[in-house]
Amino acid sequence: MRKFQTGNHAVAEAVRLCRTQMVAAYPITPQTPIYERLSEWEATGELGGVMMRTESEHSAMAACLAASLAGVRTFTATSSQGLALMHEMLHFASGCRAPVVMVNVNRTLAGPWAFWSDQTDSLAQRDTGWIQIYCENNQEALDSVIQAFRIAEKVLLPCMVVIEGHFISHFMEPVEVPEQGLVDRFLPPVDIPRRFDPDKPGYAVPTVTQKQFMEYRRLGQEAMEYALEVVEEVDREFVEVFGRGYGLIEAEGIDGADLVLVTTATVTSTARVALARLREKGYRIGLLKIRVFRPFPARVLRDVLDRVSRIAVIERNISLGREGIFCSELKAALINSPFPHQVQGYVAGIGGSNVDPELIERVVMDALERKEATDGPIWMAEGE
Amino acid sequence: MEAQEIMRPEEVMRSGHSACPGCGVAMGMRMVLRALGRPAVVVVVPSCSAVISGPFPYATLDVPMFHSAFEIAAPTAAGISRALEIQGRGDIPVLAFAGDGGTFDIGLQSLSGAADRNENFIYVCLDNEAYMNTGIQVSSATPRFAWTGTSPRGNTRRKKQIMEIMAAHRIPYAATASIGFPEDLAAKVQKAREIRGTRFIHLLSPCPTGWKTAEHLSPRVARAAVETNVFPLYEILDGIHYTLNYQSRGLPVETYLGLQGRFKHLGAEELRAIQHETDRAWEELRRRSEKQTC
């Protein structure tokens, strides 16, 4: 059924359709409508699962991962400071191999205070061992949540689906809400290890030796590498069932391009408009959207960008003292390529500031004219 | 309640734990688990109870157990409890062990949240009155004037009234208990097991290392705390119905304090202040429990 709805409500639809058994959450802008919609459905019996209204995001994640270890399908949603508060428990969820699914609605981190979209909150959780998927629009948000449960429960790693505050969370778009039967076909009833089986006493997360700890981390790394395959496999099956798919990355117009623009999330949609205009003017510009950030699809990116000499990365985040985080990651992925790439990073849309097609055109022009790339980022803002 | 069940002989905690000799926390855990019996699921957080539970692969508790982060014993137990309920196994008790630091201080917010929602678990605070697992640092459960590594001239604050805080949540069951009174402790654990909702047991667990007492004296020190009314044994039902469980001998506080090195610097004035506060609190408790019975 096609519904005109916000990204937050699309996420709630997905959580309901996935027959999520337990949701633990705490309100924070701009995530709150997810929490409210799920509460409404719990009250009317449409959710099917239970809501735990915790006193903090830290507790929400503690409860989700504990319930997940008991073998229950769990979900939470948060943003910004809430995600930062959860940070400690994110390590526990991945270390315990608890397949919790979370939606993070990107929002700036204080100080100073602001409420708009900025990817720094989720990217700051880069090293917590969570799978991270960045969505471009409301449909992808809904679909990615459904995929996330399949991926997480197969790999036994937690999965974070990231949507941008306001641009996705609060903007309304037509969204295809699948039939329950289709989702049931794609996502079977939960079947994950029960770590608290009273008949088989076991000890989760004991103190270990240095060597044992290293082995845990090695297994976590292997799981992440395996997750790359699983994300692709799950996406292929998703296409079979629902007729839509997203992949690890999405590439268009790469062959013979003079420049490839690398984007993430909602900036991608704007870039599609800008690049179409530029192509009409005769410019050969490719577009590459990175959807999955962890595990980082390094090999896939290297294959796609094989003979591309000029690359511009535009993104809504910054690691102070370095540059945009996707740019750094991409550079690291390309360093072992025999082909020389010139990668220039641009930060735009920081703090939720607008990224319009004109800004993206300026980024492309700047990158085309540049003889060599600078190490730091180039700051771009609307109307400058 | 059947008397023989209180004295249940079957051990859930195995021997070979790595606590200090004479550890009150280890004794407390053993008594609680024996009274609770199997099946059960146990949550521990960073504390001496996590050390006692054993490093991998030497698990000492013969029940499924999860060692989670410091400040979240309550929501972790709640998450497991909800999951078991969803799976139709809600009759299996979920028990959280946390120390005084994890309960009175860093874990208070999450404990309060869980108690407010009346989450279904038994929470046992193993109170040894300081951060003993990290050495001996002051917590808000440390008694006034007590020496610790971070209160070298004696603690200036009074012990936080955790029972009153928990009672204010109107949880169905809260009780104090002592390793010096094993039958009372067992009866309370078994009573708590039969109740649904948030159940809180404040268990005084002497620490020979931190209290500077002889290793063999832990039960005697714990008894002295009760006999001097420093740590009375009582229950609070639904946050309002107080019941005194033991009429103490009302010995002077020196009987208890004198057994411990952490109070050895106390002068007559401090002893008088402790005696005065102990008498006042005991009268208040007696008044509350009498009011409930008449």
mmCIF file of N, CA and C in Angstrom, chain B residues 126-226:
data_model
loop_
_atom_site.group_PDB
_atom_site.id
_atom_site.type_symbol
_atom_site.label_atom_id
_atom_site.label_comp_id
_atom_site.label_asym_id
_atom_site.label_seq_id
_atom_site.Cartn_x
_atom_site.Cartn_y
_atom_site.Cartn_z
ATOM 1 N N LEU B 126 24.560 -5.653 47.264
ATOM 2 C CA LEU B 126 25.571 -6.209 48.163
ATOM 3 C C LEU B 126 26.365 -5.029 48.720
ATOM 4 N N ASP B 127 25.931 -4.555 49.861
ATOM 5 C CA ASP B 127 26.461 -3.296 50.401
ATOM 6 C C ASP B 127 27.655 -3.555 51.308
ATOM 7 N N ASN B 128 28.850 -3.234 50.828
ATOM 8 C CA ASN B 128 30.015 -3.296 51.716
ATOM 9 C C ASN B 128 30.556 -1.892 51.993
ATOM 10 N N GLU B 129 29.723 -0.915 51.710
ATOM 11 C CA GLU B 129 29.888 0.461 52.174
ATOM 12 C C GLU B 129 31.081 1.214 51.605
ATOM 13 N N ALA B 130 31.566 0.791 50.445
ATOM 14 C CA ALA B 130 32.572 1.569 49.715
ATOM 15 C C ALA B 130 32.825 0.868 48.382
ATOM 16 N N TYR B 131 33.596 1.512 47.537
ATOM 17 C CA TYR B 131 34.018 0.872 46.278
ATOM 18 C C TYR B 131 35.181 -0.051 46.614
ATOM 19 N N MET B 132 34.863 -1.313 46.893
ATOM 20 C CA MET B 132 35.911 -2.228 47.360
ATOM 21 C C MET B 132 36.638 -2.899 46.194
ATOM 22 N N ASN B 133 35.965 -3.026 45.048
ATOM 23 C CA ASN B 133 36.571 -3.728 43.926
ATOM 24 C C ASN B 133 37.691 -2.909 43.288
ATOM 25 N N THR B 134 37.672 -1.604 43.496
ATOM 26 C CA THR B 134 38.706 -0.734 42.926
ATOM 27 C C THR B 134 39.679 -0.277 44.004
ATOM 28 N N GLY B 135 39.668 -0.946 45.139
ATOM 29 C CA GLY B 135 40.461 -0.511 46.278
ATOM 30 C C GLY B 135 39.452 -0.212 47.380
ATOM 31 N N ILE B 136 39.584 0.886 48.030
ATOM 32 C CA ILE B 136 38.616 1.241 49.081
ATOM 33 C C ILE B 136 38.331 2.725 48.942
ATOM 34 N N GLN B 137 37.334 3.069 48.084
ATOM 35 C CA GLN B 137 37.006 4.479 47.901
ATOM 36 C C GLN B 137 35.605 4.765 48.406
ATOM 37 N N VAL B 138 35.402 5.989 48.844
ATOM 38 C CA VAL B 138 34.127 6.361 49.460
ATOM 39 C C VAL B 138 32.984 6.253 48.446
ATOM 40 N N SER B 139 31.840 5.750 48.908
ATOM 41 C CA SER B 139 30.611 5.756 48.097
ATOM 42 C C SER B 139 29.558 6.464 48.928
ATOM 43 N N SER B 140 28.382 6.651 48.347
ATOM 44 C CA SER B 140 27.351 7.313 49.163
ATOM 45 C C SER B 140 26.688 6.323 50.121
ATOM 46 N N ALA B 141 27.203 5.092 50.162
ATOM 47 C CA ALA B 141 26.773 4.137 51.187
ATOM 48 C C ALA B 141 27.771 4.078 52.345
ATOM 49 N N THR B 142 28.869 4.802 52.225
ATOM 50 C CA THR B 142 29.876 4.788 53.292
ATOM 51 C C THR B 142 29.334 5.532 54.520
ATOM 52 N N PRO B 143 29.455 4.927 55.716
ATOM 53 C CA PRO B 143 28.937 5.606 56.910
ATOM 54 C C PRO B 143 29.740 6.864 57.232
ATOM 55 N N ARG B 144 29.095 7.748 57.957
ATOM 56 C CA ARG B 144 29.747 8.965 58.397
ATOM 57 C C ARG B 144 30.975 8.614 59.249
ATOM 58 N N PHE B 145 32.032 9.346 59.084
ATOM 59 C CA PHE B 145 33.298 9.240 59.833
ATOM 60 C C PHE B 145 34.178 8.062 59.395
ATOM 61 N N ALA B 146 33.664 7.182 58.535
ATOM 62 C CA ALA B 146 34.467 6.001 58.173
ATOM 63 C C ALA B 146 35.660 6.412 57.314
ATOM 64 N N TRP B 147 36.791 5.751 57.592
ATOM 65 C CA TRP B 147 37.965 5.936 56.751
ATOM 66 C C TRP B 147 37.771 5.179 55.451
ATOM 67 N N THR B 148 38.142 5.810 54.322
ATOM 68 C CA THR B 148 38.368 5.092 53.057
ATOM 69 C C THR B 148 39.562 5.765 52.386
ATOM 70 N N GLY B 149 39.999 5.199 51.279
ATOM 71 C CA GLY B 149 41.133 5.762 50.547
ATOM 72 C C GLY B 149 40.872 7.161 50.027
ATOM 73 N N THR B 150 39.611 7.498 49.808
ATOM 74 C CA THR B 150 39.277 8.841 49.334
ATOM 75 C C THR B 150 38.540 9.662 50.393
ATOM 76 N N SER B 151 38.467 9.117 51.605
ATOM 77 C CA SER B 151 38.005 9.931 52.737
ATOM 78 C C SER B 151 38.985 9.686 53.884
ATOM 79 N N PRO B 152 40.254 10.066 53.657
ATOM 80 C CA PRO B 152 41.311 9.689 54.606
ATOM 81 C C PRO B 152 41.121 10.299 55.997
ATOM 82 N N ARG B 153 40.375 11.395 56.070
ATOM 83 C CA ARG B 153 40.139 11.987 57.399
ATOM 84 C C ARG B 153 38.763 11.618 57.934
ATOM 85 N N GLY B 154 38.151 10.652 57.324
ATOM 86 C CA GLY B 154 36.816 10.217 57.748
ATOM 87 C C GLY B 154 35.751 10.819 56.837
ATOM 88 N N ASN B 155 34.771 9.991 56.474
ATOM 89 C CA ASN B 155 33.715 10.451 55.570
ATOM 90 C C ASN B 155 32.898 11.557 56.231
ATOM 91 N N THR B 156 32.685 12.646 55.514
ATOM 92 C CA THR B 156 31.939 13.774 56.085
ATOM 93 C C THR B 156 30.439 13.657 55.828
ATOM 94 N N ARG B 157 30.041 12.772 54.880
ATOM 95 C CA ARG B 157 28.620 12.669 54.551
ATOM 96 C C ARG B 157 27.963 11.539 55.336
ATOM 97 N N ARG B 158 26.631 11.605 55.429
ATOM 98 C CA ARG B 158 25.913 10.490 56.035
ATOM 99 C C ARG B 158 25.599 9.459 54.971
ATOM 100 N N LYS B 159 25.373 8.227 55.418
ATOM 101 C CA LYS B 159 25.018 7.163 54.473
ATOM 102 C C LYS B 159 23.668 7.471 53.826
ATOM 103 N N LYS B 160 23.635 7.365 52.515
ATOM 104 C CA LYS B 160 22.388 7.642 51.781
ATOM 105 C C LYS B 160 21.313 6.628 52.188
ATOM 106 N N GLN B 161 20.103 7.109 52.358
ATOM 107 C CA GLN B 161 19.015 6.238 52.830
ATOM 108 C C GLN B 161 18.352 5.533 51.644
ATOM 109 N N ILE B 162 19.025 4.487 51.168
ATOM 110 C CA ILE B 162 18.571 3.819 49.942
ATOM 111 C C ILE B 162 17.203 3.162 50.126
ATOM 112 N N MET B 163 16.950 2.641 51.344
ATOM 113 C CA MET B 163 15.649 1.976 51.554
ATOM 114 C C MET B 163 14.499 2.967 51.424
ATOM 115 N N GLU B 164 14.708 4.179 51.934
ATOM 116 C CA GLU B 164 13.647 5.187 51.816
ATOM 117 C C GLU B 164 13.465 5.610 50.369
ATOM 118 N N ILE B 165 14.594 5.688 49.658
ATOM 119 C CA ILE B 165 14.508 6.046 48.236
ATOM 120 C C ILE B 165 13.724 4.973 47.485
ATOM 121 N N MET B 166 14.046 3.707 47.760
ATOM 122 C CA MET B 166 13.340 2.627 47.053
ATOM 123 C C MET B 166 11.872 2.577 47.466
ATOM 124 N N ALA B 167 11.613 2.779 48.745
ATOM 125 C CA ALA B 167 10.224 2.760 49.217
ATOM 126 C C ALA B 167 9.413 3.857 48.543
ATOM 127 N N ALA B 168 10.053 4.991 48.296
ATOM 128 C CA ALA B 168 9.339 6.112 47.679
ATOM 129 C C ALA B 168 8.856 5.772 46.271
ATOM 130 N N HIS B 169 9.423 4.730 45.679
ATOM 131 C CA HIS B 169 8.927 4.278 44.372
ATOM 132 C C HIS B 169 7.674 3.420 44.514
ATOM 133 N N ARG B 170 7.318 3.113 45.756
ATOM 134 C CA ARG B 170 6.145 2.253 46.031
ATOM 135 C C ARG B 170 6.285 0.891 45.356
ATOM 136 N N ILE B 171 7.507 0.340 45.392
ATOM 137 C CA ILE B 171 7.699 -1.013 44.843
ATOM 138 C C ILE B 171 7.070 -2.016 45.801
ATOM 139 N N PRO B 172 6.682 -3.187 45.286
ATOM 140 C CA PRO B 172 5.937 -4.125 46.153
ATOM 141 C C PRO B 172 6.743 -4.641 47.344
ATOM 142 N N TYR B 173 8.059 -4.770 47.171
ATOM 143 C CA TYR B 173 8.812 -5.376 48.275
ATOM 144 C C TYR B 173 10.212 -4.795 48.380
ATOM 145 N N ALA B 174 10.560 -4.364 49.572
ATOM 146 C CA ALA B 174 11.928 -3.946 49.861
ATOM 147 C C ALA B 174 12.276 -4.475 51.244
ATOM 148 N N ALA B 175 13.497 -4.953 51.406
ATOM 149 C CA ALA B 175 13.885 -5.510 52.707
ATOM 150 C C ALA B 175 15.365 -5.299 52.939
ATOM 151 N N THR B 176 15.726 -5.123 54.204
ATOM 152 C CA THR B 176 17.138 -5.170 54.565
ATOM 153 C C THR B 176 17.451 -6.592 55.003
ATOM 154 N N ALA B 177 18.692 -6.982 54.837
ATOM 155 C CA ALA B 177 19.101 -8.319 55.261
ATOM 156 C C ALA B 177 20.583 -8.283 55.589
ATOM 157 N N SER B 178 21.029 -9.325 56.271
ATOM 158 C CA SER B 178 22.414 -9.347 56.749
ATOM 159 C C SER B 178 22.969 -10.748 56.628
ATOM 160 N N ILE B 179 24.256 -10.836 56.282
ATOM 161 C CA ILE B 179 24.859 -12.178 56.239
ATOM 162 C C ILE B 179 25.000 -12.748 57.651
ATOM 163 N N GLY B 180 24.777 -11.914 58.653
ATOM 164 C CA GLY B 180 24.814 -12.399 60.040
ATOM 165 C C GLY B 180 23.518 -13.085 60.435
ATOM 166 N N PHE B 181 22.486 -12.980 59.597
ATOM 167 C CA PHE B 181 21.182 -13.590 59.882
ATOM 168 C C PHE B 181 20.712 -14.387 58.658
ATOM 169 N N PRO B 182 21.345 -15.547 58.417
ATOM 170 C CA PRO B 182 21.089 -16.297 57.176
ATOM 171 C C PRO B 182 19.639 -16.752 57.019
ATOM 172 N N GLU B 183 18.965 -17.146 58.137
ATOM 173 C CA GLU B 183 17.586 -17.624 58.010
ATOM 174 C C GLU B 183 16.670 -16.489 57.577
ATOM 175 N N ASP B 184 16.889 -15.318 58.193
ATOM 176 C CA ASP B 184 16.100 -14.140 57.834
ATOM 177 C C ASP B 184 16.326 -13.787 56.364
ATOM 178 N N LEU B 185 17.584 -13.836 55.941
ATOM 179 C CA LEU B 185 17.930 -13.524 54.544
ATOM 180 C C LEU B 185 17.244 -14.508 53.598
ATOM 181 N N ALA B 186 17.336 -15.799 53.921
ATOM 182 C CA ALA B 186 16.739 -16.823 53.052
ATOM 183 C C ALA B 186 15.227 -16.637 52.973
ATOM 184 N N ALA B 187 14.611 -16.349 54.105
ATOM 185 C CA ALA B 187 13.152 -16.166 54.121
ATOM 186 C C ALA B 187 12.765 -14.980 53.241
ATOM 187 N N LYS B 188 13.572 -13.927 53.270
ATOM 188 C CA LYS B 188 13.254 -12.737 52.479
ATOM 189 C C LYS B 188 13.430 -12.994 50.983
ATOM 190 N N VAL B 189 14.475 -13.725 50.635
ATOM 191 C CA VAL B 189 14.695 -14.052 49.220
ATOM 192 C C VAL B 189 13.523 -14.891 48.712
ATOM 193 N N GLN B 190 13.104 -15.858 49.549
ATOM 194 C CA GLN B 190 12.013 -16.739 49.117
ATOM 195 C C GLN B 190 10.676 -16.001 49.082
ATOM 196 N N LYS B 191 10.506 -15.054 49.964
ATOM 197 C CA LYS B 191 9.292 -14.229 49.933
ATOM 198 C C LYS B 191 9.306 -13.355 48.667
ATOM 199 N N ALA B 192 10.466 -12.770 48.400
ATOM 200 C CA ALA B 192 10.599 -11.909 47.213
ATOM 201 C C ALA B 192 10.307 -12.701 45.940
ATOM 202 N N ARG B 193 10.747 -13.965 45.927
ATOM 203 C CA ARG B 193 10.565 -14.797 44.739
ATOM 204 C C ARG B 193 9.079 -14.973 44.393
ATOM 205 N N GLU B 194 8.238 -14.946 45.412
ATOM 206 C CA GLU B 194 6.806 -15.194 45.181
ATOM 207 C C GLU B 194 6.048 -13.938 44.760
ATOM 208 N N ILE B 195 6.729 -12.793 44.778
ATOM 209 C CA ILE B 195 6.067 -11.527 44.450
ATOM 210 C C ILE B 195 6.472 -11.130 43.036
ATOM 211 N N ARG B 196 5.579 -10.465 42.311
ATOM 212 C CA ARG B 196 5.946 -9.946 40.985
ATOM 213 C C ARG B 196 6.213 -8.457 41.079
ATOM 214 N N GLY B 197 7.067 -7.953 40.198
ATOM 215 C CA GLY B 197 7.415 -6.539 40.201
ATOM 216 C C GLY B 197 8.830 -6.346 40.719
ATOM 217 N N THR B 198 9.160 -5.118 41.029
ATOM 218 C CA THR B 198 10.528 -4.822 41.460
ATOM 219 C C THR B 198 10.671 -5.138 42.946
ATOM 220 N N ARG B 199 11.583 -6.015 43.240
ATOM 221 C CA ARG B 199 11.862 -6.389 44.621
ATOM 222 C C ARG B 199 13.306 -6.027 44.935
ATOM 223 N N PHE B 200 13.506 -5.384 46.064
ATOM 224 C CA PHE B 200 14.828 -4.842 46.399
ATOM 225 C C PHE B 200 15.278 -5.399 47.745
ATOM 226 N N ILE B 201 16.474 -5.968 47.778
ATOM 227 C CA ILE B 201 17.021 -6.447 49.056
ATOM 228 C C ILE B 201 18.348 -5.745 49.301
ATOM 229 N N HIS B 202 18.393 -5.046 50.412
ATOM 230 C CA HIS B 202 19.596 -4.318 50.799
ATOM 231 C C HIS B 202 20.368 -5.194 51.777
ATOM 232 N N LEU B 203 21.447 -5.801 51.281
ATOM 233 C CA LEU B 203 22.152 -6.831 52.045
ATOM 234 C C LEU B 203 23.495 -6.304 52.557
ATOM 235 N N LEU B 204 23.613 -6.174 53.860
ATOM 236 C CA LEU B 204 24.882 -5.716 54.435
ATOM 237 C C LEU B 204 25.910 -6.846 54.343
ATOM 238 N N SER B 205 27.029 -6.555 53.698
ATOM 239 C CA SER B 205 28.038 -7.576 53.393
ATOM 240 C C SER B 205 29.413 -7.077 53.824
ATOM 241 N N PRO B 206 29.823 -7.348 55.050
ATOM 242 C CA PRO B 206 31.099 -6.813 55.538
ATOM 243 C C PRO B 206 32.290 -7.204 54.656
ATOM 244 N N CYS B 207 33.241 -6.278 54.600
ATOM 245 C CA CYS B 207 34.434 -6.457 53.760
ATOM 246 C C CYS B 207 35.658 -6.406 54.672
ATOM 247 N N PRO B 208 36.268 -7.576 54.982
ATOM 248 C CA PRO B 208 37.412 -7.575 55.905
ATOM 249 C C PRO B 208 38.531 -6.631 55.452
ATOM 250 N N THR B 209 38.748 -6.561 54.145
ATOM 251 C CA THR B 209 39.824 -5.716 53.621
ATOM 252 C C THR B 209 39.516 -4.234 53.847
ATOM 253 N N GLY B 210 38.326 -3.832 53.453
ATOM 254 C CA GLY B 210 37.982 -2.414 53.513
ATOM 255 C C GLY B 210 37.563 -1.937 54.895
ATOM 256 N N TRP B 211 37.012 -2.873 55.685
ATOM 257 C CA TRP B 211 36.567 -2.472 57.029
ATOM 258 C C TRP B 211 37.689 -2.676 58.051
ATOM 259 N N LYS B 212 38.737 -3.355 57.579
ATOM 260 C CA LYS B 212 39.882 -3.644 58.436
ATOM 261 C C LYS B 212 39.444 -4.453 59.664
ATOM 262 N N THR B 213 38.854 -5.607 59.333
ATOM 263 C CA THR B 213 38.443 -6.541 60.383
ATOM 264 C C THR B 213 39.138 -7.871 60.153
ATOM 265 N N ALA B 214 39.168 -8.694 61.178
ATOM 266 C CA ALA B 214 39.752 -10.023 61.020
ATOM 267 C C ALA B 214 38.880 -10.858 60.087
ATOM 268 N N GLU B 215 39.553 -11.719 59.295
ATOM 269 C CA GLU B 215 38.863 -12.490 58.251
ATOM 270 C C GLU B 215 37.712 -13.336 58.785
ATOM 271 N N HIS B 216 37.886 -13.880 59.995
ATOM 272 C CA HIS B 216 36.883 -14.814 60.493
ATOM 273 C C HIS B 216 35.701 -14.090 61.156
ATOM 274 N N LEU B 217 35.748 -12.749 61.184
ATOM 275 C CA LEU B 217 34.749 -12.020 61.963
ATOM 276 C C LEU B 217 33.558 -11.498 61.154
ATOM 277 N N SER B 218 33.553 -11.699 59.843
ATOM 278 C CA SER B 218 32.510 -11.066 59.017
ATOM 279 C C SER B 218 31.086 -11.310 59.529
ATOM 280 N N PRO B 219 30.695 -12.582 59.777
ATOM 281 C CA PRO B 219 29.330 -12.782 60.281
ATOM 282 C C PRO B 219 29.106 -12.091 61.628
ATOM 283 N N ARG B 220 30.128 -12.097 62.473
ATOM 284 C CA ARG B 220 29.955 -11.489 63.802
ATOM 285 C C ARG B 220 29.808 -9.963 63.679
ATOM 286 N N VAL B 221 30.605 -9.372 62.789
ATOM 287 C CA VAL B 221 30.499 -7.929 62.550
ATOM 288 C C VAL B 221 29.105 -7.597 62.006
ATOM 289 N N ALA B 222 28.639 -8.440 61.085
ATOM 290 C CA ALA B 222 27.314 -8.216 60.500
ATOM 291 C C ALA B 222 26.220 -8.318 61.558
ATOM 292 N N ARG B 223 26.378 -9.274 62.473
ATOM 293 C CA ARG B 223 25.402 -9.407 63.564
ATOM 294 C C ARG B 223 25.444 -8.184 64.467
ATOM 295 N N ALA B 224 26.679 -7.704 64.729
ATOM 296 C CA ALA B 224 26.825 -6.547 65.611
ATOM 297 C C ALA B 224 26.143 -5.307 65.014
ATOM 298 N N ALA B 225 26.181 -5.186 63.680
ATOM 299 C CA ALA B 225 25.520 -4.048 63.032
ATOM 300 C C ALA B 225 24.027 -4.065 63.330
ATOM 301 N N VAL B 226 23.467 -5.254 63.371
ATOM 302 C CA VAL B 226 22.030 -5.385 63.641
ATOM 303 C C VAL B 226 21.747 -5.203 65.132
#
